[in-house]
Amino acid sequence: MKTRILILTIIILAPSSFFKAQPRIVELNWKSAVNLTLKENLSLKMSRLDLDKQIYEEYKALSYFLPTFTYQSGFVRNLELPTTIIPPSPFFPFGGKLKFGLEYSFQHSLQFSYPLFVGFSRWNNYKIQNYVKKSLSEELKKQEQQTAFLTLNAYYGVLLAEKLVVANKEALEVAKANYEQVEKFYQAGKSPELDLQRAKAQYYSQIPKYESSLNQRKMAYQNLKFALNIPLQDSVILKDTLSLENFGEQFLNLSLSELKEIAKNS
């Protein structure tokens, strides 16, 4: 009994964070990010539910073409049954009572109905539901494409934000090193105060840029997690990196008229 009380006390006094799910580490590349957002995006899930609901509405419209069957049943308990008294005889020495019928009476009824002339209302209803289903299906495809595009935009936005953080950090370190060097020259009398103030201004102007890049990186990660329906406490690791590639090198040396002709043909 004491052991049970102790266990119950520990459970009650345990911090609520103990029962929460532990943060995960999610590794992504651009393909897995697109697949994950098509599967887990909340707006896409709601659109798929709307489409599923409309499919059932179409089935419901088709069911109106079927006939209607109505079945009813009931039973009645017979409290009084016809009884015949049998007098004593050689076959029944003691006589007896003979009841006719059953104790319960059952009744069944089956009705069949199918209205023939309803002004094509069934067919029109089915066509409307079918059109709505096709419309929702096309909207879902368009939404999937848009969601995939926004996810890729957020994915590469994170990569760009990481590059900006690195670039601003390097610029801040260079500005700080330059400021420290100019300060040493100034103290040694080899540099004027104007150079010192210029180096100091460059250094302190670089600090807000670096902090802004850190905030932009944080916002980029939050946008990506929101698009992928990943909890904010989870960590995301991107496997891809940004690289500079030249696209369309085959069109660089073409004239304007040649480019127009290619655009018309394509």
XYZ file of N, CA, C and O in Angstrom, residues 2 94 106 108 110 137 188 193 219 224-225 228 248 252-253:
60
model
N 1.949 1.248 0.757
C 2.844 2.398 0.797
C 3.512 2.614 -0.556
O 3.727 3.748 -0.990
N -57.034 -39.160 -17.306
C -57.262 -38.014 -16.411
C -57.841 -36.802 -17.143
O -58.082 -35.783 -16.537
N -47.005 -13.016 -34.975
C -46.049 -12.167 -35.684
C -46.677 -11.637 -36.959
O -47.379 -12.359 -37.668
N -45.613 -9.238 -40.527
C -44.547 -8.703 -41.358
C -45.169 -7.975 -42.543
O -46.225 -8.372 -43.034
N -43.688 -5.768 -46.201
C -42.610 -5.289 -47.058
C -43.225 -4.429 -48.156
O -44.086 -4.888 -48.908
N -11.533 18.317 -57.080
C -10.345 17.561 -57.453
C -9.326 18.451 -58.153
O -8.122 18.391 -57.865
N 49.158 54.050 -31.179
C 50.595 54.189 -31.420
C 50.935 55.473 -32.158
O 52.125 55.774 -32.376
N 42.558 60.094 -36.149
C 41.291 59.774 -35.462
C 40.153 59.529 -36.459
O 39.220 58.766 -36.184
N 13.113 32.994 -38.690
C 11.820 33.078 -39.353
C 11.726 32.098 -40.522
O 10.673 31.503 -40.775
N 9.289 27.136 -42.750
C 9.442 25.781 -43.285
C 8.738 24.764 -42.392
O 8.056 23.857 -42.899
N 8.861 24.897 -41.087
C 8.188 23.974 -40.174
C 6.669 24.090 -40.290
O 5.950 23.087 -40.220
N 5.550 22.286 -43.400
C 5.676 20.831 -43.276
C 4.903 20.267 -42.097
O 4.944 19.052 -41.869
N 21.021 28.136 -69.092
C 20.776 28.816 -70.363
C 22.013 29.312 -71.054
O 21.972 30.337 -71.752
N 23.049 32.375 -74.584
C 23.745 33.630 -74.305
C 24.220 34.330 -75.579
O 24.234 35.564 -75.648
N 24.625 33.578 -76.578
C 25.202 34.171 -77.787
C 24.184 34.314 -78.920
O 24.577 34.609 -80.056
